[in-house]
CSV table of C-alpha atoms in Angstrom, one decimal:
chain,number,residue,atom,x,y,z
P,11,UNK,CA,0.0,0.0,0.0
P,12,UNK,CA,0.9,3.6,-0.4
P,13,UNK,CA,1.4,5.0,3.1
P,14,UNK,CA,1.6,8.1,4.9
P,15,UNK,CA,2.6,8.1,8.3
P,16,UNK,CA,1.3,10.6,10.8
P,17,UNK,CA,3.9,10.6,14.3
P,18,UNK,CA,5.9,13.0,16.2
P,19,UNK,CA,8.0,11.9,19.7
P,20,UNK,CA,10.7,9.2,19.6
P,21,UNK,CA,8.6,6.8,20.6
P,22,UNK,CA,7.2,6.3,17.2
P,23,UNK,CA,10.3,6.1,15.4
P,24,UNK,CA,10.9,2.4,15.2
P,25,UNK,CA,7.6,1.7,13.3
P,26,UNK,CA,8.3,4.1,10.6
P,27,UNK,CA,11.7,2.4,10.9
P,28,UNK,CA,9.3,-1.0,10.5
P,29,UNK,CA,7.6,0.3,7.8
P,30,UNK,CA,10.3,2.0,5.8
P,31,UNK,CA,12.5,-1.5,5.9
P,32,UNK,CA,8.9,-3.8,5.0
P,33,UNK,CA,9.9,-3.3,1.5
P,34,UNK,CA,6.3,-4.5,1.1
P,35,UNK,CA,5.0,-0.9,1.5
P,36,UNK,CA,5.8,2.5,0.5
P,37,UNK,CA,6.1,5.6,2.9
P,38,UNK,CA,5.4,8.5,0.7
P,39,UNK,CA,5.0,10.9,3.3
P,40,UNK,CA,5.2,11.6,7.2
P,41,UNK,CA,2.5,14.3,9.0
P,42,UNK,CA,4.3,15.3,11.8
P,43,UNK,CA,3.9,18.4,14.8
P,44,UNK,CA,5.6,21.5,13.5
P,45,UNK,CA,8.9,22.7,15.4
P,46,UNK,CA,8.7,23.5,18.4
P,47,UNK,CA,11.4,24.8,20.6
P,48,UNK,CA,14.0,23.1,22.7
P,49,UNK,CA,16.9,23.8,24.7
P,50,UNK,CA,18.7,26.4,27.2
P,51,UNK,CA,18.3,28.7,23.8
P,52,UNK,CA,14.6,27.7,22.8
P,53,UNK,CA,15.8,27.5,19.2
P,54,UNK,CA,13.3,25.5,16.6
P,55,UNK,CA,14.0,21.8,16.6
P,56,UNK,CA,12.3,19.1,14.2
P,57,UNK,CA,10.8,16.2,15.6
P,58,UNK,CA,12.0,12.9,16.0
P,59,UNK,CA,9.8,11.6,13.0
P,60,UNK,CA,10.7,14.6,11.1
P,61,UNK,CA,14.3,13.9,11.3
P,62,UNK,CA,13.8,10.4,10.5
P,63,UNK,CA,12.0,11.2,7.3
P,64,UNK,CA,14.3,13.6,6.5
P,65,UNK,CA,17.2,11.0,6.5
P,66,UNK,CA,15.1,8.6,5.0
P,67,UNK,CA,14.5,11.0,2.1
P,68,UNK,CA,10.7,10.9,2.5
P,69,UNK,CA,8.4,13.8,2.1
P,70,UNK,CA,7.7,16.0,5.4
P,71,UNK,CA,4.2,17.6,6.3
P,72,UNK,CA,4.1,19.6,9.4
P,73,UNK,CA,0.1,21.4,9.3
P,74,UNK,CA,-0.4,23.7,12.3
P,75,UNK,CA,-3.5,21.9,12.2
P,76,UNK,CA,-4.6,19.0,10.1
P,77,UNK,CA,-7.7,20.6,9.2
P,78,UNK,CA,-5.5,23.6,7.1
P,79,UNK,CA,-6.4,23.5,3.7
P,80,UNK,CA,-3.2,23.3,2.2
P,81,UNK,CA,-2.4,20.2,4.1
P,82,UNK,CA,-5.2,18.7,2.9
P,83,UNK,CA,-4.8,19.2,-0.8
P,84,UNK,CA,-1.4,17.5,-0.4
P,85,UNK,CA,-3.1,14.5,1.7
P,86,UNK,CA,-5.8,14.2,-1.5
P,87,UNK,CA,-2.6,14.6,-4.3
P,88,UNK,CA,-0.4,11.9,-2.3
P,89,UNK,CA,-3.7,9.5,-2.0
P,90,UNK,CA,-2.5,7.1,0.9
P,91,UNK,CA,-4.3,4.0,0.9
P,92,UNK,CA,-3.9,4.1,4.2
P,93,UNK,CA,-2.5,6.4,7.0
P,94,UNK,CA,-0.7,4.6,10.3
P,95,UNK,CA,-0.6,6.8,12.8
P,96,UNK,CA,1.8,6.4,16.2
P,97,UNK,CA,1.8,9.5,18.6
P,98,UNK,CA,0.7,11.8,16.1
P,99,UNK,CA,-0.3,14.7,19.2
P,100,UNK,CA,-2.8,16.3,17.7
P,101,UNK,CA,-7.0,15.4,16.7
P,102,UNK,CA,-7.4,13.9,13.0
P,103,UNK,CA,-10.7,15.7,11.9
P,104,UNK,CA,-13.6,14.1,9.2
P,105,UNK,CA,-12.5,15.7,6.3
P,106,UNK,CA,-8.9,14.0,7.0
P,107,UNK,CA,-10.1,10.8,8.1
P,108,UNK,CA,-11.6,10.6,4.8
P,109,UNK,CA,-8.9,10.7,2.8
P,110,UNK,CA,-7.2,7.1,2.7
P,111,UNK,CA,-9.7,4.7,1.5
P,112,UNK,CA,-8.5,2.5,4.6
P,113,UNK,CA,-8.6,4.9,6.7
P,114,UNK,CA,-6.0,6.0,9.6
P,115,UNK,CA,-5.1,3.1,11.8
P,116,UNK,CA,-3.3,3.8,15.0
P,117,UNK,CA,-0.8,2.3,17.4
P,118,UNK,CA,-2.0,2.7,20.6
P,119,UNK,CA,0.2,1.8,23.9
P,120,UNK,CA,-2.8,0.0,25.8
P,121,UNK,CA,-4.6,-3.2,25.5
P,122,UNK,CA,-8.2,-1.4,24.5
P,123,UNK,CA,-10.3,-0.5,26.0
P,124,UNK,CA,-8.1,0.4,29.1
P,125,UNK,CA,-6.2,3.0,29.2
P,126,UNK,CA,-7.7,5.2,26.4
P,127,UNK,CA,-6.3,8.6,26.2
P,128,UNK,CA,-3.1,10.7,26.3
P,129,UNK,CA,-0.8,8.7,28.9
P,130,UNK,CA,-1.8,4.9,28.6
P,131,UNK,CA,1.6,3.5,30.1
P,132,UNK,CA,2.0,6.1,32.7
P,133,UNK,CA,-1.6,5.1,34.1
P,134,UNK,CA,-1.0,1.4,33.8
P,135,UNK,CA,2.6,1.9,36.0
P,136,UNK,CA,0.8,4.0,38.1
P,137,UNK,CA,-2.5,1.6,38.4
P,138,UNK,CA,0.2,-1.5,39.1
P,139,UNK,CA,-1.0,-3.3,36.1
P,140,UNK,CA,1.2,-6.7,35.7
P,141,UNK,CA,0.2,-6.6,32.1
P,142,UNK,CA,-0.2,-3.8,29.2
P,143,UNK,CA,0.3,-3.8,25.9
P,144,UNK,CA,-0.3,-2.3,22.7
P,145,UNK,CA,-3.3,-1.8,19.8
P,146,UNK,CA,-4.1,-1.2,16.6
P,147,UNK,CA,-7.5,0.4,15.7
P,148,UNK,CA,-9.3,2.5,13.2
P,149,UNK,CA,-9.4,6.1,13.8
P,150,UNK,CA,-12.8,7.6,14.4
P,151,UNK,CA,-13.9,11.0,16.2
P,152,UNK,CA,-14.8,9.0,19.8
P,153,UNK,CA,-11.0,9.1,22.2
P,154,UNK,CA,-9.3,5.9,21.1
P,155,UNK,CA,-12.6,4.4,20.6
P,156,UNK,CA,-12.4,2.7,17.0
P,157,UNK,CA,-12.5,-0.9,16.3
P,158,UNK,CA,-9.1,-2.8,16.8
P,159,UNK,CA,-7.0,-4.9,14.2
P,160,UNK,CA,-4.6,-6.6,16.7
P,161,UNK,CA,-3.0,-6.5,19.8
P,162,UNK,CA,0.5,-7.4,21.4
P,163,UNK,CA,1.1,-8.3,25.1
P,164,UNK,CA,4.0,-6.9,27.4
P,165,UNK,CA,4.8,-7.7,31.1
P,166,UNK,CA,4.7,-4.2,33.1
P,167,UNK,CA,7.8,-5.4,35.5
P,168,UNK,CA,8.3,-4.5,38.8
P,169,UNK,CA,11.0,-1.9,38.3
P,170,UNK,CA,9.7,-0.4,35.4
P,171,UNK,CA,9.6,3.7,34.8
P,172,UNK,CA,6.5,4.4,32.2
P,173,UNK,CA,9.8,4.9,29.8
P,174,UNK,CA,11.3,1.4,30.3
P,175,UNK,CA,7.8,0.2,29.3
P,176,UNK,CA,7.2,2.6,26.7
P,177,UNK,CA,11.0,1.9,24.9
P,178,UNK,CA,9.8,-1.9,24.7
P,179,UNK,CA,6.1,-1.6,23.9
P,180,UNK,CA,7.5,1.0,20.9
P,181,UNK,CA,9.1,-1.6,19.4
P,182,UNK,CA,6.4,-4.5,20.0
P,183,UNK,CA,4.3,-2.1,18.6
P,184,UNK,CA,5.9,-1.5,15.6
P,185,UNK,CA,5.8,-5.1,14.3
P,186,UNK,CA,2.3,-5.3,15.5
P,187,UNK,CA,1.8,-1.9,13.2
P,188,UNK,CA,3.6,-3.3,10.0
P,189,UNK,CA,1.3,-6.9,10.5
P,190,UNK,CA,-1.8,-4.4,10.9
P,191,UNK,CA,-0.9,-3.3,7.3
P,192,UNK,CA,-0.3,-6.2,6.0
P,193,UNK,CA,-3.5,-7.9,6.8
P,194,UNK,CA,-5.2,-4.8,5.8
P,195,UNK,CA,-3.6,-4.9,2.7
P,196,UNK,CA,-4.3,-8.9,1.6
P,197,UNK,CA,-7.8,-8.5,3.0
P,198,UNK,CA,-6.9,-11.1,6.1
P,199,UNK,CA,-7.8,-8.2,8.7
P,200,UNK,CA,-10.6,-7.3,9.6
P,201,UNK,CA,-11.4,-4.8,12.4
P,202,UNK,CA,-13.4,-6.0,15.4
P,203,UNK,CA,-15.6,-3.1,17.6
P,204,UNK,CA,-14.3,-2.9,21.1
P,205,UNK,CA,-16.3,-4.2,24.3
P,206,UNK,CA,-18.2,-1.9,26.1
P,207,UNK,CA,-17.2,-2.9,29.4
P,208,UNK,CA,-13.8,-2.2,31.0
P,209,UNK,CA,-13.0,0.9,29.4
P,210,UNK,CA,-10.8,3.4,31.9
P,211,UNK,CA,-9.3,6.8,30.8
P,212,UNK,CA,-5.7,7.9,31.1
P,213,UNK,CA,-5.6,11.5,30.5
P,214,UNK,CA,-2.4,13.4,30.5
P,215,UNK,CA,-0.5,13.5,33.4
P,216,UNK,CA,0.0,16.7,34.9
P,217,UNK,CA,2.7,18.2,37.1
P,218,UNK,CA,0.2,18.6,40.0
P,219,UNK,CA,-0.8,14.6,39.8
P,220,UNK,CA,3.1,14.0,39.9
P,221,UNK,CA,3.3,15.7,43.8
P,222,UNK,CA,4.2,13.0,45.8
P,223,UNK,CA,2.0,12.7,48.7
P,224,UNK,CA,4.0,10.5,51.7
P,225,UNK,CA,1.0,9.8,53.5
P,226,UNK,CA,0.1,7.7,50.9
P,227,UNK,CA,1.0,4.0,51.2
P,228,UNK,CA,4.7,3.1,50.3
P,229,UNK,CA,3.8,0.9,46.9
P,230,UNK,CA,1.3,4.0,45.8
P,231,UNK,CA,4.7,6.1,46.2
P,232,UNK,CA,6.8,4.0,44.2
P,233,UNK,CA,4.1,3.7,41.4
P,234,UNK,CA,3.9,7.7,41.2
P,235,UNK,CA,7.5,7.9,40.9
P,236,UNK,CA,7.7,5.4,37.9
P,237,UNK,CA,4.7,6.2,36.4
P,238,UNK,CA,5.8,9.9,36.4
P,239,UNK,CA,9.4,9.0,35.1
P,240,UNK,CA,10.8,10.5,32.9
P,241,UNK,CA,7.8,12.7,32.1
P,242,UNK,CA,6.6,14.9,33.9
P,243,UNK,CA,8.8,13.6,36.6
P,244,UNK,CA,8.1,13.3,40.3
P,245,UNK,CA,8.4,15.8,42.9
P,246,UNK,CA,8.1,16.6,46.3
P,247,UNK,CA,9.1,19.9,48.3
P,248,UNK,CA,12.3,20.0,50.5
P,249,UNK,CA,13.6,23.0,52.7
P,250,UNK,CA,10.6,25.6,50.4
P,251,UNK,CA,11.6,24.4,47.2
P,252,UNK,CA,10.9,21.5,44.5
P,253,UNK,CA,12.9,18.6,44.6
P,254,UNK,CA,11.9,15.7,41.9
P,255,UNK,CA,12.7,12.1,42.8
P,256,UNK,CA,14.3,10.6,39.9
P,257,UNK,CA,14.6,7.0,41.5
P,258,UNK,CA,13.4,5.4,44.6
P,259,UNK,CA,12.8,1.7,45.6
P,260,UNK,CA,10.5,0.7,48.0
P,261,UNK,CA,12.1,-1.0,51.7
P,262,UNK,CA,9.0,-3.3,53.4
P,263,UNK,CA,11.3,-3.6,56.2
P,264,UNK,CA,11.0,-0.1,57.5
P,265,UNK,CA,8.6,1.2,58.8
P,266,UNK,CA,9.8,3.5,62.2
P,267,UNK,CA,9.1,6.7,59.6
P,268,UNK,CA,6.5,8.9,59.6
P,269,UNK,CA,4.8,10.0,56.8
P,270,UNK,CA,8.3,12.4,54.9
P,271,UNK,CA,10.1,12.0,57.8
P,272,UNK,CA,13.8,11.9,56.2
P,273,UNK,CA,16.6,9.2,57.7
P,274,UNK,CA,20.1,9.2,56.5
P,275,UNK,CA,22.7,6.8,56.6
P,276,UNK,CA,26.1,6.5,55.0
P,277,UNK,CA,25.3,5.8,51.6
P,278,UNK,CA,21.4,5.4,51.8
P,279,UNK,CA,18.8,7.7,52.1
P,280,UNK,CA,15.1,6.6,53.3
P,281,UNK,CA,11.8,8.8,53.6
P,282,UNK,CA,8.8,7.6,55.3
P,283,UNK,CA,5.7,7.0,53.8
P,284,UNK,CA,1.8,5.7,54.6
P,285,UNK,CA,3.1,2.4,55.4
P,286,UNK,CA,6.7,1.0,54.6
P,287,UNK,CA,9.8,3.4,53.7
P,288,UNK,CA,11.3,4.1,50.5
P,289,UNK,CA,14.9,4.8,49.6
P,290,UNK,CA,15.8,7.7,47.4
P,291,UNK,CA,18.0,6.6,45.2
P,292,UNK,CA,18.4,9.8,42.7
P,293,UNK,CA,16.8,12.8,42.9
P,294,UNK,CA,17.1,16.1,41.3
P,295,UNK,CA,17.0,19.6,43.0
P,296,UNK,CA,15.8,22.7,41.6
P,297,UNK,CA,18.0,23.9,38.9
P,298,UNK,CA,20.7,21.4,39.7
P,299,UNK,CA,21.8,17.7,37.9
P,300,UNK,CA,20.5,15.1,38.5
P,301,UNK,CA,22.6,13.4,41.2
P,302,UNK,CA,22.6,9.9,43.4
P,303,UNK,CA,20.7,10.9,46.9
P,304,UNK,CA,23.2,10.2,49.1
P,305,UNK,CA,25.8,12.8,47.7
P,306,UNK,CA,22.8,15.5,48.1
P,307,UNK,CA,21.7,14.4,51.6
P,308,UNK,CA,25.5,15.2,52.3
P,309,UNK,CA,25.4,18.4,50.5
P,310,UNK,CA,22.5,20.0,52.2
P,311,UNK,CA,23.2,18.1,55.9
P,312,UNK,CA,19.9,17.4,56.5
P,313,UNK,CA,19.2,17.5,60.2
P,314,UNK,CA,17.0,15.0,62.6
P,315,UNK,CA,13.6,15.4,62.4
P,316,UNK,CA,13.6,16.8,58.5
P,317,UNK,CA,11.0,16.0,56.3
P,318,UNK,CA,9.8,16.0,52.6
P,319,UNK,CA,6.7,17.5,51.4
P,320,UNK,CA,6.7,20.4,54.1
């Protein structure tokens, strides 16, 4: 089939990766987010997919909005027969979803109907899922709503940040994607509506809903700090200002600390929570490197009796 891929972030790199190597399908085009600025000097940089393209020596559309009219007449000159979309970051209107006669199919980081929406592997760390996955569907107006083609099954492991989990479910996903096209191009596939029952909503998460709160049970604590990491990063206060917890692993055997009460030792670092401890293992303070705890306990000489989140 012709193709033209619609992605942004990094995470959708390897299945226009997938797709360019298929030799099976061609990628006329990517759709993409405009630039947007980056860096200490806020200077213009492409995205991820744009770059990619660019290398790859494939056309580039960056709309402000894929409703503009220009974009459109391009979309209707290239005439994709079908459209896979991967992180794309912004809503596909009618007039657009029309174009490809099979539509715009999208990869989707959740086993749907869960987790439909904006942040489905932070949500699923955070919820303490022991499975996830990914999806592909077809693109209607409802939130992640359409019918799906196929899915693919990861193991959320105990460890896991939302961006270990979202590095392997990329690439899961991308072989998922390119088989999605396949069948769709044979006639094998054939989309199948999603169950009405256990649909849940993972909406962006914010930097309010990554504040830590340490009367909150230990494992809640842990899940917010890898479900928030690396984006939009977890955070408590320290001393007045913002202090983001980078890493942290939960210690069952503690549990003489109050809720942020802070207890150093020589090389370790624990804060108390709802129930058990858990040791700060990196953490990041305002306008500083990231840096292991224990050399920033040491730094700041945290006193008896010091706690986070006052």
């Amino acid at each position: 089939m012709k193709l033209v891929f619609a992605g942004t972030p990094e995470v959708a790199v390897p299945a226009l990766d997938a797709l360019i190597a298929s030799g099976r399908h061609e990628v006329a085009a990517v759709v993409t987010r405009p630039d947007a600025p980056a860096g200490r000097g806020r200077r213009l940089v492409a995205s991820p997919v744009a770059e990619r393209a660019a290398e790859a020596g494939i056309e580039v559309l960056k709309p402000v909005k894929p409703r503009d009219e220009e974009f459109l007449a391009r979309l209707r000159e290239i005439g994709p027969d079908c459209c896979p979309v991967v992180a794309y970051g912004a809503l596909l209107p009618r007039v657009a979803l029309d174009v490809p006669a099979h539509g715009w199919v999208n990869l989707h980081f959740s086993l749907l109907p869960a987790w439909r929406g904006a942040a489905p592997v932070q949500h699923a760390v955070m919820a303490g899922d022991e499975i996830t996955g990914a999806s592909t569907f077809l693109i209607e107006e409802g939130l992640d709503s359409g019918p799906v083609y196929g899915t693919v099954t990861e193991e959320v492991r105990p460890t896991d940040t939302s961006g270990d989990l979202l590095t392997r479910l990329a690439f899961a996903g991308s072989g998922l994607l390119l088989a999605t096209m396949d069948g769709i191009e044979d006639g094998t596939l054939k989309a199948v509506p999603q169950p009405a029952d256990g649909v849940t909503l993972a909406p962006k998460i914010s930097v309010e809903n990554a504040h830590v709160d340490w009367s909150a049970p230990g494992l809640r604590v842990d899940r917010v700090v890898r479900g928030c990491t690396p984006a939009p990063g977890a955070w408590t206060v320290f001393r007045g200002e913002r202090l983001k917890l980078v890493h942290a692993a939960p210690v069952p055997e503690r549990t003489d600390l109050a809720p942020g009460e802070l207890s150093v030792a020589k090389n370790n670092v624990y804060v108390g929570t709802g129930s058990y401890a858990v040791e700060l293992l990196w953490v990041q303070a305002q306008g500083k490197k990231p840096m292991r705890a224990a050399d920033w306990a040491r730094g700041v000489r945290i006193s008896s009796g010091e706690a986070l989140g006052v």
